[in-house]
XYZ file of C-alpha atoms in Angstrom:
749
model
C -16.349 -30.494 11.272
C -14.411 -30.655 7.990
C -14.906 -28.053 5.267
C -16.433 -28.847 1.875
C -13.560 -27.009 0.135
C -9.805 -27.659 0.267
C -8.012 -25.472 2.866
C -4.501 -24.270 2.055
C -1.794 -26.640 3.252
C 0.861 -24.262 4.603
C 3.113 -27.179 5.619
C 3.345 -28.230 1.984
C 4.029 -24.622 1.002
C 6.877 -24.394 3.500
C 8.419 -27.458 1.875
C 7.922 -25.841 -1.517
C 9.795 -22.754 -0.317
C 12.666 -24.925 0.901
C 12.993 -26.706 -2.452
C 12.845 -23.430 -4.405
C 15.487 -21.839 -2.205
C 17.994 -24.453 -3.328
C 18.335 -22.793 -6.726
C 15.565 -22.389 -9.319
C 16.022 -23.080 -12.975
C 15.224 -20.391 -15.533
C 11.493 -20.155 -16.087
C 9.896 -20.588 -19.470
C 6.426 -19.026 -19.303
C 5.319 -20.737 -22.500
C 5.776 -24.371 -21.553
C 2.034 -24.870 -20.986
C -1.076 -23.439 -22.691
C -2.021 -21.796 -19.387
C 0.672 -19.110 -19.266
C -0.499 -17.218 -16.180
C -3.377 -17.115 -13.754
C -5.800 -17.167 -12.186
C -5.360 -13.636 -10.854
C -8.120 -12.035 -8.749
C -8.965 -8.340 -8.727
C -11.568 -6.868 -6.392
C -13.584 -4.230 -8.250
C -16.317 -2.855 -6.012
C -18.950 -3.385 -3.343
C -22.221 -1.581 -4.022
C -25.491 -2.332 -2.205
C -24.067 -5.627 -0.895
C -23.174 -6.768 -4.430
C -19.578 -7.949 -4.467
C -17.853 -7.570 -7.845
C -14.608 -9.295 -8.803
C -12.694 -10.124 -11.991
C -10.525 -13.185 -12.657
C -7.781 -12.949 -15.282
C -5.962 -15.652 -17.256
C -3.269 -15.499 -19.919
C -2.988 -18.371 -22.405
C -1.061 -19.202 -25.543
C -3.914 -21.356 -26.833
C -6.045 -19.575 -29.446
C -9.753 -20.238 -29.778
C -11.803 -19.748 -32.921
C -15.078 -20.267 -31.073
C -15.455 -18.263 -27.898
C -13.402 -18.866 -24.760
C -10.908 -21.765 -24.579
C -11.907 -22.384 -20.966
C -14.600 -21.731 -18.384
C -14.880 -20.905 -14.706
C -16.617 -23.417 -12.441
C -17.409 -22.226 -8.932
C -19.380 -23.159 -5.835
C -20.589 -20.906 -3.022
C -21.253 -21.738 0.605
C -20.362 -20.975 4.194
C -17.394 -22.527 5.959
C -19.287 -25.782 6.563
C -22.368 -25.610 4.314
C -22.362 -25.782 0.493
C -25.203 -23.867 -1.218
C -25.026 -24.559 -4.955
C -23.986 -28.165 -5.440
C -24.148 -28.013 -9.254
C -21.848 -25.216 -10.373
C -22.633 -23.382 -13.585
C -19.668 -22.906 -15.947
C -18.999 -19.264 -16.825
C -17.102 -18.470 -20.051
C -14.172 -16.052 -20.081
C -14.030 -13.129 -22.508
C -10.996 -12.090 -24.549
C -9.935 -8.532 -23.728
C -6.480 -8.350 -25.319
C -4.264 -10.242 -27.722
C -0.507 -9.759 -27.699
C 0.886 -10.009 -31.200
C 3.926 -12.174 -31.858
C 6.987 -10.324 -30.510
C 9.653 -9.465 -33.032
C 12.516 -10.064 -30.599
C 13.324 -12.980 -28.338
C 12.044 -12.970 -24.722
C 14.422 -13.732 -21.841
C 13.573 -17.436 -21.964
C 14.764 -19.740 -24.720
C 11.264 -20.691 -25.873
C 10.088 -19.465 -29.280
C 7.800 -16.456 -29.336
C 4.067 -16.973 -29.683
C 0.835 -15.030 -29.468
C -0.701 -14.493 -26.039
C -4.393 -14.142 -25.241
C -5.716 -12.268 -22.191
C -9.048 -13.464 -20.827
C -11.180 -12.349 -17.900
C -14.466 -13.175 -16.273
C -16.418 -10.796 -14.023
C -18.468 -12.206 -11.147
C -21.145 -10.392 -9.171
C -22.091 -12.152 -5.952
C -24.477 -11.007 -3.226
C -23.200 -10.955 0.340
C -24.900 -13.139 2.897
C -26.718 -11.006 5.512
C -24.975 -12.668 8.455
C -22.292 -15.185 7.431
C -18.995 -15.116 5.587
C -19.156 -16.846 2.205
C -16.596 -19.147 0.609
C -16.273 -19.209 -3.177
C -14.407 -22.315 -4.375
C -13.447 -22.337 -8.051
C -11.410 -24.016 -10.756
C -10.583 -23.242 -14.390
C -11.428 -25.841 -17.034
C -10.117 -27.481 -19.095
C -6.516 -26.206 -18.898
C -6.234 -25.279 -15.238
C -4.136 -28.337 -14.322
C -6.928 -29.473 -12.010
C -5.991 -26.820 -9.453
C -8.694 -25.679 -7.056
C -8.758 -22.276 -5.342
C -11.075 -20.391 -3.043
C -11.642 -16.885 -1.677
C -13.838 -15.386 1.035
C -16.576 -12.728 1.006
C -17.497 -11.091 4.345
C -21.113 -10.837 5.435
C -23.162 -7.714 4.761
C -22.815 -6.708 8.431
C -19.031 -7.149 8.530
C -15.949 -5.493 7.069
C -13.092 -6.765 4.952
C -10.025 -8.152 6.700
C -7.320 -6.245 4.846
C -3.700 -6.925 3.876
C -1.562 -3.984 2.780
C 1.881 -4.399 1.205
C 4.336 -2.778 -1.190
C 7.725 -3.236 -2.856
C 7.040 -6.773 -4.006
C 10.269 -7.343 -5.902
C 14.021 -6.895 -5.783
C 16.238 -3.992 -6.773
C 18.588 -4.851 -9.631
C 21.734 -5.230 -7.540
C 20.133 -7.266 -4.729
C 21.693 -10.632 -4.007
C 18.570 -12.741 -3.555
C 20.626 -15.504 -1.935
C 20.428 -13.460 1.267
C 16.606 -13.533 1.193
C 15.448 -17.120 0.570
C 12.363 -16.823 2.797
C 9.041 -15.601 1.422
C 6.922 -13.201 3.450
C 3.974 -14.404 1.379
C 4.161 -17.667 3.333
C 3.439 -15.676 6.474
C 0.483 -13.979 4.770
C -0.921 -17.371 3.776
C -0.426 -18.704 7.288
C -2.335 -15.787 8.803
C -4.967 -16.085 6.055
C -5.644 -19.663 7.132
C -6.205 -18.417 10.667
C -8.501 -15.442 10.126
C -9.337 -15.125 6.374
C -8.293 -12.010 4.474
C -10.797 -10.575 2.016
C -8.637 -8.132 0.059
C -4.988 -7.208 -0.498
C -4.022 -3.591 -1.143
C -0.971 -3.258 -3.379
C 0.561 0.099 -2.526
C 2.894 0.260 -5.511
C 5.928 -1.532 -6.911
C 4.012 -4.775 -7.299
C 6.912 -5.739 -9.528
C 10.299 -4.182 -10.268
C 10.691 -3.247 -13.931
C 14.151 -1.661 -13.632
C 15.700 -4.573 -15.533
C 14.358 -3.001 -18.721
C 17.764 -1.271 -18.694
C 19.396 -4.679 -19.167
C 16.866 -6.032 -21.658
C 16.402 -3.260 -24.238
C 19.292 -2.651 -26.613
C 17.721 0.627 -27.731
C 17.427 1.887 -24.155
C 21.048 0.893 -23.549
C 22.085 2.838 -26.628
C 20.184 5.880 -25.387
C 21.666 5.795 -21.887
C 25.178 5.554 -23.336
C 24.826 8.833 -25.220
C 27.056 11.278 -23.365
C 25.422 14.425 -24.738
C 22.162 15.327 -23.034
C 21.017 17.264 -26.111
C 21.403 14.154 -28.266
C 19.440 12.131 -25.708
C 16.526 14.538 -25.905
C 16.563 14.507 -29.711
C 16.902 10.764 -30.208
C 13.658 9.627 -31.768
C 12.212 6.322 -30.666
C 12.329 3.537 -33.188
C 9.885 0.730 -33.790
C 12.505 -1.592 -32.350
C 12.308 0.181 -28.954
C 8.513 -0.065 -28.902
C 8.721 -3.763 -29.700
C 11.344 -4.303 -27.005
C 9.171 -2.538 -24.434
C 6.151 -4.683 -25.342
C 8.228 -7.842 -25.099
C 9.841 -6.844 -21.822
C 6.754 -5.848 -19.841
C 4.812 -8.874 -21.109
C 7.485 -11.413 -20.198
C 8.427 -9.646 -16.969
C 4.834 -9.646 -15.696
C 4.353 -13.283 -16.703
C 7.580 -14.384 -15.040
C 6.846 -12.585 -11.753
C 3.038 -12.692 -11.528
C 2.875 -16.191 -13.005
C 5.871 -17.897 -11.388
C 7.571 -15.558 -8.932
C 10.686 -15.792 -11.110
C 13.159 -12.885 -11.320
C 16.767 -12.301 -12.220
C 18.766 -9.122 -11.675
C 22.449 -8.320 -12.011
C 23.462 -11.253 -9.814
C 24.040 -14.617 -11.442
C 21.452 -16.623 -9.483
C 17.771 -15.955 -10.163
C 15.050 -16.335 -7.551
C 11.772 -18.202 -7.748
C 9.120 -17.292 -5.173
C 5.882 -18.989 -6.260
C 3.728 -18.008 -3.299
C 2.833 -14.545 -4.603
C 1.093 -16.045 -7.686
C -0.774 -18.386 -5.331
C -1.868 -15.424 -3.204
C -3.171 -13.640 -6.318
C -5.409 -16.640 -6.954
C -6.573 -16.674 -3.330
C -7.080 -13.080 -2.128
C -8.398 -10.388 -4.505
C -6.230 -7.305 -5.015
C -6.758 -3.570 -5.356
C -3.594 -1.936 -6.698
C -2.119 1.467 -7.320
C 1.237 1.801 -9.036
C 4.526 3.515 -8.286
C 7.789 4.189 -10.103
C 9.228 0.651 -10.179
C 6.091 -0.617 -11.926
C 7.387 1.630 -14.730
C 11.111 2.304 -14.190
C 13.022 3.654 -11.195
C 12.245 7.335 -10.528
C 9.719 7.795 -13.346
C 8.147 11.236 -13.016
C 10.786 12.661 -10.675
C 13.478 13.495 -13.222
C 13.736 16.902 -14.857
C 11.258 17.719 -17.591
C 13.960 17.631 -20.273
C 14.476 13.944 -19.459
C 10.869 12.997 -18.807
C 9.618 14.618 -22.042
C 12.215 12.887 -24.215
C 10.733 10.468 -26.788
C 12.379 7.490 -25.059
C 10.830 8.184 -21.642
C 7.434 8.937 -23.181
C 7.484 5.501 -24.806
C 8.476 3.844 -21.514
C 5.584 5.516 -19.722
C 3.138 4.561 -22.458
C 4.152 0.897 -22.482
C 4.340 0.522 -18.694
C 0.882 2.050 -18.224
C -0.597 -0.293 -20.829
C 0.717 -3.419 -19.114
C -0.116 -2.082 -15.653
C -3.723 -1.897 -16.813
C -3.626 -5.273 -18.568
C -2.088 -7.246 -15.712
C -3.027 -5.335 -12.562
C -6.512 -4.093 -13.515
C -7.596 -6.663 -16.138
C -8.425 -3.880 -18.587
C -7.298 -2.997 -22.094
C -6.672 0.797 -22.177
C -8.462 0.920 -25.534
C -11.709 -0.484 -24.088
C -14.555 1.855 -23.205
C -14.670 0.431 -19.671
C -11.193 1.884 -19.161
C -12.945 5.198 -18.442
C -16.476 4.062 -17.601
C -16.166 1.776 -14.584
C -17.726 3.329 -11.508
C -14.833 2.571 -9.150
C -12.536 4.970 -11.043
C -12.170 8.631 -10.117
C -10.828 10.089 -13.335
C -8.656 13.158 -13.705
C -9.751 15.849 -16.165
C -6.951 15.495 -18.715
C -3.975 13.300 -19.652
C -0.797 13.474 -17.608
C 2.361 15.194 -18.879
C 4.472 12.073 -19.522
C 1.921 9.268 -19.388
C -0.712 10.504 -21.788
C -3.602 9.058 -19.794
C -6.042 10.465 -17.258
C -5.470 10.034 -13.537
C -7.090 6.753 -12.477
C -7.639 6.960 -8.735
C -9.959 4.342 -7.325
C -12.726 4.305 -4.717
C -14.534 1.335 -3.217
C -16.139 0.267 0.011
C -14.404 -2.499 1.946
C -17.384 -3.637 3.961
C -20.036 -1.872 5.951
C -17.835 0.704 7.724
C -14.573 0.977 5.738
C -13.931 2.799 2.463
C -10.779 2.958 0.357
C -9.312 5.702 -1.780
C -6.379 4.544 -3.915
C -4.826 7.824 -5.022
C -3.052 7.647 -8.381
C 0.191 9.477 -7.610
C 2.140 8.485 -10.724
C 0.127 9.178 -13.911
C 0.311 12.978 -13.491
C 3.569 13.147 -11.541
C 6.194 15.740 -12.379
C 9.252 16.899 -10.479
C 7.225 19.693 -8.868
C 3.709 18.197 -8.887
C 2.192 14.852 -7.965
C -1.527 15.206 -8.715
C -3.248 17.987 -10.647
C -5.505 20.333 -8.602
C -8.458 19.409 -10.832
C -7.901 15.725 -10.037
C -7.921 16.475 -6.301
C -11.228 18.299 -6.719
C -12.698 15.279 -8.499
C -11.473 13.014 -5.690
C -12.975 15.058 -2.852
C -16.222 15.557 -4.760
C -16.573 11.781 -5.150
C -15.627 11.141 -1.515
C -18.281 13.567 -0.300
C -20.854 11.961 -2.561
C -20.026 8.507 -1.214
C -19.978 9.585 2.442
C -23.329 11.350 2.046
C -24.786 8.226 0.449
C -23.529 5.956 3.228
C -25.792 7.648 5.805
C -23.161 7.628 8.514
C -22.122 3.985 8.153
C -18.573 4.703 6.948
C -16.360 5.319 9.981
C -12.896 4.681 8.484
C -11.460 5.960 5.204
C -8.173 4.391 4.104
C -6.144 6.551 1.716
C -3.501 4.577 -0.169
C -0.564 6.664 -1.421
C 2.618 4.975 -2.637
C 5.127 7.185 -0.820
C 4.744 8.108 2.894
C 3.284 11.535 3.672
C 4.212 11.600 7.370
C 7.939 10.915 7.324
C 11.212 12.577 8.340
C 12.418 15.485 6.214
C 15.724 15.111 4.379
C 15.666 18.477 2.652
C 19.228 19.212 3.745
C 20.356 16.130 1.827
C 18.375 17.220 -1.244
C 20.099 20.594 -1.233
C 23.506 18.989 -0.794
C 23.077 16.475 -3.629
C 21.690 19.040 -6.057
C 23.983 21.936 -5.114
C 26.448 23.584 -7.475
C 29.261 22.441 -5.185
C 28.792 18.834 -6.365
C 28.419 19.683 -10.042
C 32.087 18.861 -10.923
C 31.800 15.561 -9.041
C 28.638 14.660 -10.938
C 30.323 15.466 -14.249
C 33.378 13.262 -13.704
C 31.176 10.453 -12.375
C 29.035 10.747 -15.493
C 32.181 10.271 -17.600
C 33.216 7.247 -15.541
C 36.371 8.800 -14.061
C 35.069 7.922 -10.604
C 32.318 5.489 -9.636
C 29.732 5.937 -12.369
C 27.056 4.499 -10.086
C 27.009 7.799 -8.209
C 24.856 9.269 -10.975
C 21.891 7.842 -12.859
C 22.197 7.016 -16.532
C 19.170 9.079 -17.560
C 20.087 12.697 -16.829
C 23.338 12.548 -14.840
C 21.700 13.437 -11.530
C 22.896 11.910 -8.259
C 21.459 8.377 -8.119
C 19.525 8.705 -4.849
C 18.145 12.155 -5.678
C 15.181 10.782 -7.634
C 14.141 8.834 -4.508
C 14.303 12.002 -2.412
C 12.409 13.969 -5.051
C 9.690 11.320 -4.935
C 8.921 12.083 -1.289
C 5.966 14.213 -0.258
C 8.260 16.043 2.153
C 10.685 16.991 -0.651
C 10.981 20.718 -1.166
C 9.239 20.440 -4.557
C 6.125 18.891 -2.974
C 5.769 20.502 0.465
C 3.011 22.874 -0.602
C 1.000 20.102 -2.259
C 1.505 17.768 0.698
C 0.368 20.259 3.299
C -2.626 21.319 1.219
C -3.728 17.688 0.845
C -3.316 16.984 4.569
C -5.285 20.122 5.418
C -8.071 19.070 3.045
C -8.128 15.543 4.499
C -8.359 16.983 8.021
C -11.272 19.206 7.048
C -13.032 16.334 5.295
C -12.554 13.997 8.277
C -13.795 16.571 10.791
C -16.808 17.604 8.720
C -17.963 14.027 8.142
C -16.890 12.320 11.379
C -14.650 9.854 9.520
C -11.248 8.650 10.698
C -8.711 8.856 7.848
C -5.660 6.582 7.830
C -2.879 6.810 5.236
C -1.346 3.607 3.858
C 2.101 3.848 2.256
C 5.165 1.826 1.322
C 8.202 2.603 -0.873
C 10.848 3.167 1.836
C 11.686 -0.502 2.573
C 11.129 -0.316 6.321
C 8.280 -0.249 8.812
C 7.097 2.880 10.614
C 3.967 4.774 11.653
C 3.655 8.532 11.196
C 1.125 10.541 13.177
C -0.698 13.876 13.154
C -2.800 14.980 16.110
C -4.056 18.052 17.913
C -1.337 20.070 19.587
C -0.337 19.199 23.133
C 0.761 21.874 25.608
C 3.796 20.407 27.333
C 3.834 23.013 30.113
C 0.205 23.944 30.729
C 1.115 25.742 33.949
C 2.889 28.432 31.948
C -0.320 29.388 30.166
C -1.279 31.955 32.824
C -4.636 32.871 31.367
C -5.706 29.405 30.339
C -4.048 26.994 32.749
C -7.211 25.032 33.475
C -8.266 25.050 29.856
C -4.936 23.877 28.451
C -4.815 21.181 31.125
C -8.261 20.069 29.945
C -7.140 20.087 26.310
C -4.159 17.917 27.122
C -6.259 15.473 29.123
C -8.724 15.193 26.285
C -6.092 14.680 23.594
C -4.336 12.009 25.676
C -7.376 10.172 27.043
C -9.942 10.664 24.291
C -8.222 10.340 20.894
C -11.559 9.258 19.443
C -12.605 12.910 19.805
C -9.575 14.312 17.983
C -10.436 15.077 14.331
C -6.793 15.877 13.600
C -5.561 12.428 14.633
C -4.296 10.740 11.484
C -1.879 7.827 11.198
C 0.326 6.935 8.245
C 0.918 3.171 8.357
C 4.172 2.572 6.448
C 4.691 -1.048 5.417
C 7.462 -2.059 2.995
C 9.089 -4.077 1.642
C 7.353 -7.435 1.548
C 10.052 -8.794 -0.783
C 12.847 -6.284 -1.384
C 15.891 -5.945 0.865
C 15.669 -3.422 3.728
C 18.090 -0.474 4.031
C 21.139 -0.708 6.325
C 21.008 0.090 10.033
C 22.715 3.420 9.377
C 19.713 4.627 7.354
C 17.260 3.687 10.111
C 19.482 5.510 12.616
C 19.616 8.593 10.397
C 15.832 8.649 10.039
C 15.432 8.252 13.785
C 17.679 11.266 14.393
C 15.757 13.316 11.804
C 12.327 12.419 13.197
C 11.929 15.198 15.748
C 8.358 16.382 16.113
C 7.069 19.113 13.802
C 4.356 21.708 14.197
C 2.090 21.180 11.217
C 0.133 24.223 12.373
C -0.449 26.003 15.667
C -3.229 23.505 16.361
C -1.600 20.335 15.025
C 1.624 18.412 15.720
C 3.365 15.731 13.646
C 5.623 12.932 14.908
C 6.536 9.262 14.458
C 4.954 6.638 16.720
C 7.439 4.681 18.902
C 5.820 1.357 18.045
C 8.986 -0.791 17.983
C 9.588 -1.015 21.728
C 11.152 -4.472 21.196
C 13.208 -5.753 18.294
C 11.862 -8.557 16.116
C 13.435 -11.189 18.387
C 11.642 -9.835 21.456
C 14.465 -7.925 23.127
C 13.568 -4.535 24.629
C 14.717 -1.795 22.284
C 15.691 1.620 23.604
C 17.617 3.415 20.859
C 15.315 3.379 17.819
C 11.652 2.652 18.459
C 10.365 4.478 15.381
C 11.895 2.704 12.355
C 12.463 -1.007 11.898
C 14.471 -1.929 8.813
C 13.251 -5.463 8.209
C 10.936 -6.860 5.563
C 7.293 -6.581 6.563
C 3.620 -6.454 5.636
C 0.552 -5.243 7.533
C -3.095 -6.038 8.110
C -6.082 -4.001 9.292
C -9.034 -5.718 10.951
C -12.038 -4.192 12.682
C -12.127 -5.078 16.377
C -15.309 -7.262 16.247
C -13.511 -9.544 13.748
C -10.124 -9.483 15.486
C -8.654 -11.628 18.239
C -9.982 -9.023 20.683
C -13.627 -9.544 19.698
C -14.518 -10.925 23.142
C -12.923 -7.978 24.998
C -14.463 -5.002 23.192
C -16.681 -3.888 26.068
C -13.983 -4.118 28.746
C -12.712 -0.543 28.343
C -9.259 -1.614 27.136
C -6.692 0.825 25.830
C -3.115 0.159 24.790
C 0.047 1.808 23.637
C 1.266 0.786 20.163
C 3.923 -1.875 20.425
C 5.214 -5.419 20.282
C 2.902 -8.395 20.757
C 5.193 -11.263 19.783
C 5.297 -13.787 16.973
C 2.238 -14.058 14.775
C 2.381 -17.835 15.083
C 1.531 -17.552 18.784
C -0.831 -14.627 18.497
C -3.593 -16.531 20.293
C -1.392 -16.564 23.409
C -1.202 -12.799 23.738
C 0.137 -11.438 26.996
C -1.769 -8.582 28.581
C 1.426 -6.919 29.767
C 0.943 -4.095 27.277
C -2.833 -3.917 27.566
C -4.511 -1.511 29.968
C -7.966 -1.122 31.453
C -9.632 2.226 31.980
C -13.006 3.679 32.939
C -15.462 4.037 30.077
C -16.000 7.459 28.579
C -18.698 9.720 29.934
C -21.837 9.251 27.853
C -22.245 13.012 27.381
C -19.507 12.908 24.710
C -21.514 10.644 22.440
C -24.598 12.811 22.893
C -22.947 15.651 20.994
C -24.424 15.183 17.535
C -22.625 17.960 15.666
C -19.730 19.174 17.853
C -17.499 21.915 16.491
C -13.965 22.844 17.447
C -13.575 26.404 18.700
C -9.964 26.578 17.534
C -8.524 27.046 21.010
C -7.041 23.579 21.133
C -7.391 19.957 20.149
C -10.836 19.396 18.730
C -12.846 20.530 21.731
C -16.597 20.306 21.256
C -18.049 23.795 21.594
C -19.812 24.288 24.906
C -19.121 20.722 26.014
C -16.588 19.208 28.367
C -15.049 15.787 27.685
C -16.911 14.290 30.597
C -15.533 12.766 33.756
C -11.763 13.131 33.513
C -11.319 11.610 36.955
C -11.585 8.200 35.340
C -7.939 8.323 34.285
C -6.691 5.251 32.460
C -4.695 2.880 34.649
C -2.555 -0.142 33.983
C -3.895 -3.556 35.001
C -0.605 -4.021 36.799
C -1.302 -1.062 39.054
C 0.410 1.740 37.175
C -0.279 5.375 37.954
C -2.884 7.413 36.070
C -1.853 9.509 33.103
C -0.994 13.131 33.763
C -0.807 15.977 31.302
C 2.938 16.278 31.927
C 3.799 12.701 30.959
C 5.538 11.892 27.677
C 2.783 12.343 25.081
C 4.874 10.457 22.535
C 3.661 7.211 24.150
C -0.118 7.580 23.896
C -2.666 4.817 24.363
C -5.704 4.123 22.192
C -9.056 2.521 23.075
C -10.595 -0.751 21.954
C -14.188 -0.145 20.853
C -16.479 -1.808 18.285
C -15.204 0.686 15.686
C -11.475 0.362 16.418
C -9.321 -0.696 13.483
C -6.745 -3.158 14.842
C -3.632 -2.620 12.717
C -0.687 -5.009 12.854
C 2.701 -4.742 11.152
C 4.223 -8.210 10.684
C 8.024 -7.938 10.674
C 10.434 -10.638 9.514
C 12.482 -12.092 12.369
C 15.250 -13.790 10.364
C 15.634 -13.351 6.549
C 17.182 -16.808 6.068
C 14.533 -18.640 8.094
C 12.656 -20.435 5.338
C 9.584 -20.673 7.602
C 9.269 -16.875 7.393
C 8.281 -16.291 11.004
C 7.377 -12.728 11.892
C 6.945 -10.554 14.956
C 3.782 -8.493 15.313
C 3.483 -4.820 16.321
C 0.011 -3.463 16.981
C -1.680 -0.096 16.709
C -5.327 0.441 17.642
C -6.818 3.155 15.415
C -9.960 4.661 16.956
C -12.846 5.925 14.887
C -13.774 9.616 15.090
C -16.731 10.274 17.387
C -18.752 13.287 16.288
C -18.443 15.903 13.574
C -16.344 19.026 13.912
C -15.590 22.313 12.285
C -11.909 23.125 12.482
C -10.613 26.641 12.838
C -8.387 27.708 9.999
C -4.750 28.152 10.927
C -1.660 29.169 9.000
C 0.103 26.087 7.642
C 3.705 26.060 6.494
C 4.413 26.314 2.761
C 0.781 27.141 1.912
C 0.374 30.403 0.090
């Protein structure tokens, strides 16, 4: 039966990608009254009321209300409900005054008007809804649609980051668009939200655009840099740059760096009109390394102006809000920090929302308050956990998964030795002569003369400046998860490769050596291996980046692999990287590096009842994270990596408020994990697990509350069809509530 709305024609989009790859012309964002849009932002889901905003930018002024209206229809996949749509007017929320300098394009400057409309729609009790819409009268006749899950379902989620190119990237090497793959998968299973994990655009080209910033970076004396007062010309240049840069990229997918040939990738703007977004921001949304330079640089008038301008346009374009509006601090989905940040004089704007019946999202703002030695203020953390507890209490046990979006990975190899080397006094003479241009000036950044890659290292949670804060946050997340029976999963990007970090209860590798507790440690190992759903310390960090930017070289992936030895987070908790990449993207078995795959990628998270495994939930399946093939043939999954095991003993689920006694991995006090004789076995006749087997390769169960997580990895960068290989991880929910014993944790005072 045909649908009443127009499905997306991915074949036509593939042809569009081919034509654009042949060399785009320079984009003029002002060649039509509709400058940019529509752009969807998901706001909140409260009591089955779904709230969304739609943003447009136009150069057409209106003396009487909105210059255009939204027309929309609502129905199911095959049944239209409201056949006579009611037009909804847009409201003006910002007007950009005429720039005083020329934008990158050759068109004359003109005023821009930012409009939005907010829709509140009630979920259907049982069925997914389709909302088909168009913008009149200047929408070029284009029709779009998005999907709303039923009240009993959860959102199908896309997570991505690093949606842009670094300045020196030769885009000729990356003609394919990963957004084509997202659209193709969206046609198959319908995504309800996209989570932008930071760097939704790359604003580093401000260094090429602003003459005042160039003048500042060319000052050789650091004292003069700190004293140089910002001029009105710089402020105007910043306004012009961020406006035009957002319009070019969000409106057209057009970008030009240091290379001669620009790129035009129009599918991201189409996705923004098709799947609502929830975004946090990272340094490249501002300028490379913002927040991680020394205070003398960050507190200079020039950097303060950059932070102020970038934040303003981040709010305007990514959140559909004018920072001077009251709703900037009044909307319920914000979790506000107590005071303005040190360099961006605004309050921390973390975000909370439900993503369906059983999933909640915390988007942690890790940039507004960031300093070299601090990421988020302690008072802001307290506000976050207070709000989370309030929301979990109000959900009455329905929330089983909490996704925590942080721009930079928290569970990742340490490179502290490299930090010390690059910042040591030994290299000071080298840095000085590089700063003067005697040797390659690119070795140091133009802001404070530090080694160029050091700001990236300083950004990491595992950097020496942030270890205390990182470990305190992880400890607090563990306690929160255990207390409330919620599985927490971290979502990160930034590092331009795919990986999965993991924390879990400690495993005893030689239980026979524990003379006094041999049977007990054996039991603890069995439980941690076979029953991860009972481990309150199990926490994954899904690392997915970049969806657009170039990946790092093989040497970097090899280095990370060598530096990824397991760590003891505490005496009860271990940290490692999951060997998920057992095959390379072309399907060949991979033995050397199964933990880091340096290819462009994106990820999705789908609850098992809505996934391709929905008909196999009650079969007792478990599987090891790994390769499942090309996404285009996902319906033809092989069961070679899927295993069948006996169901868990029912006595585990009868424990209403289990508590951990601190002796090992989340053992329920006074309870055993049930019948351990039902060891998981392979459908191909493999042997049962034993406590002495390699715990690095653990298997996870498929239950109604499993979150099926897939990282989609590009197979060939120059394949314009953007085919990807899929790698799966099944994230179990947390069964029961626990009280964790306190244990000494490194770097915590």
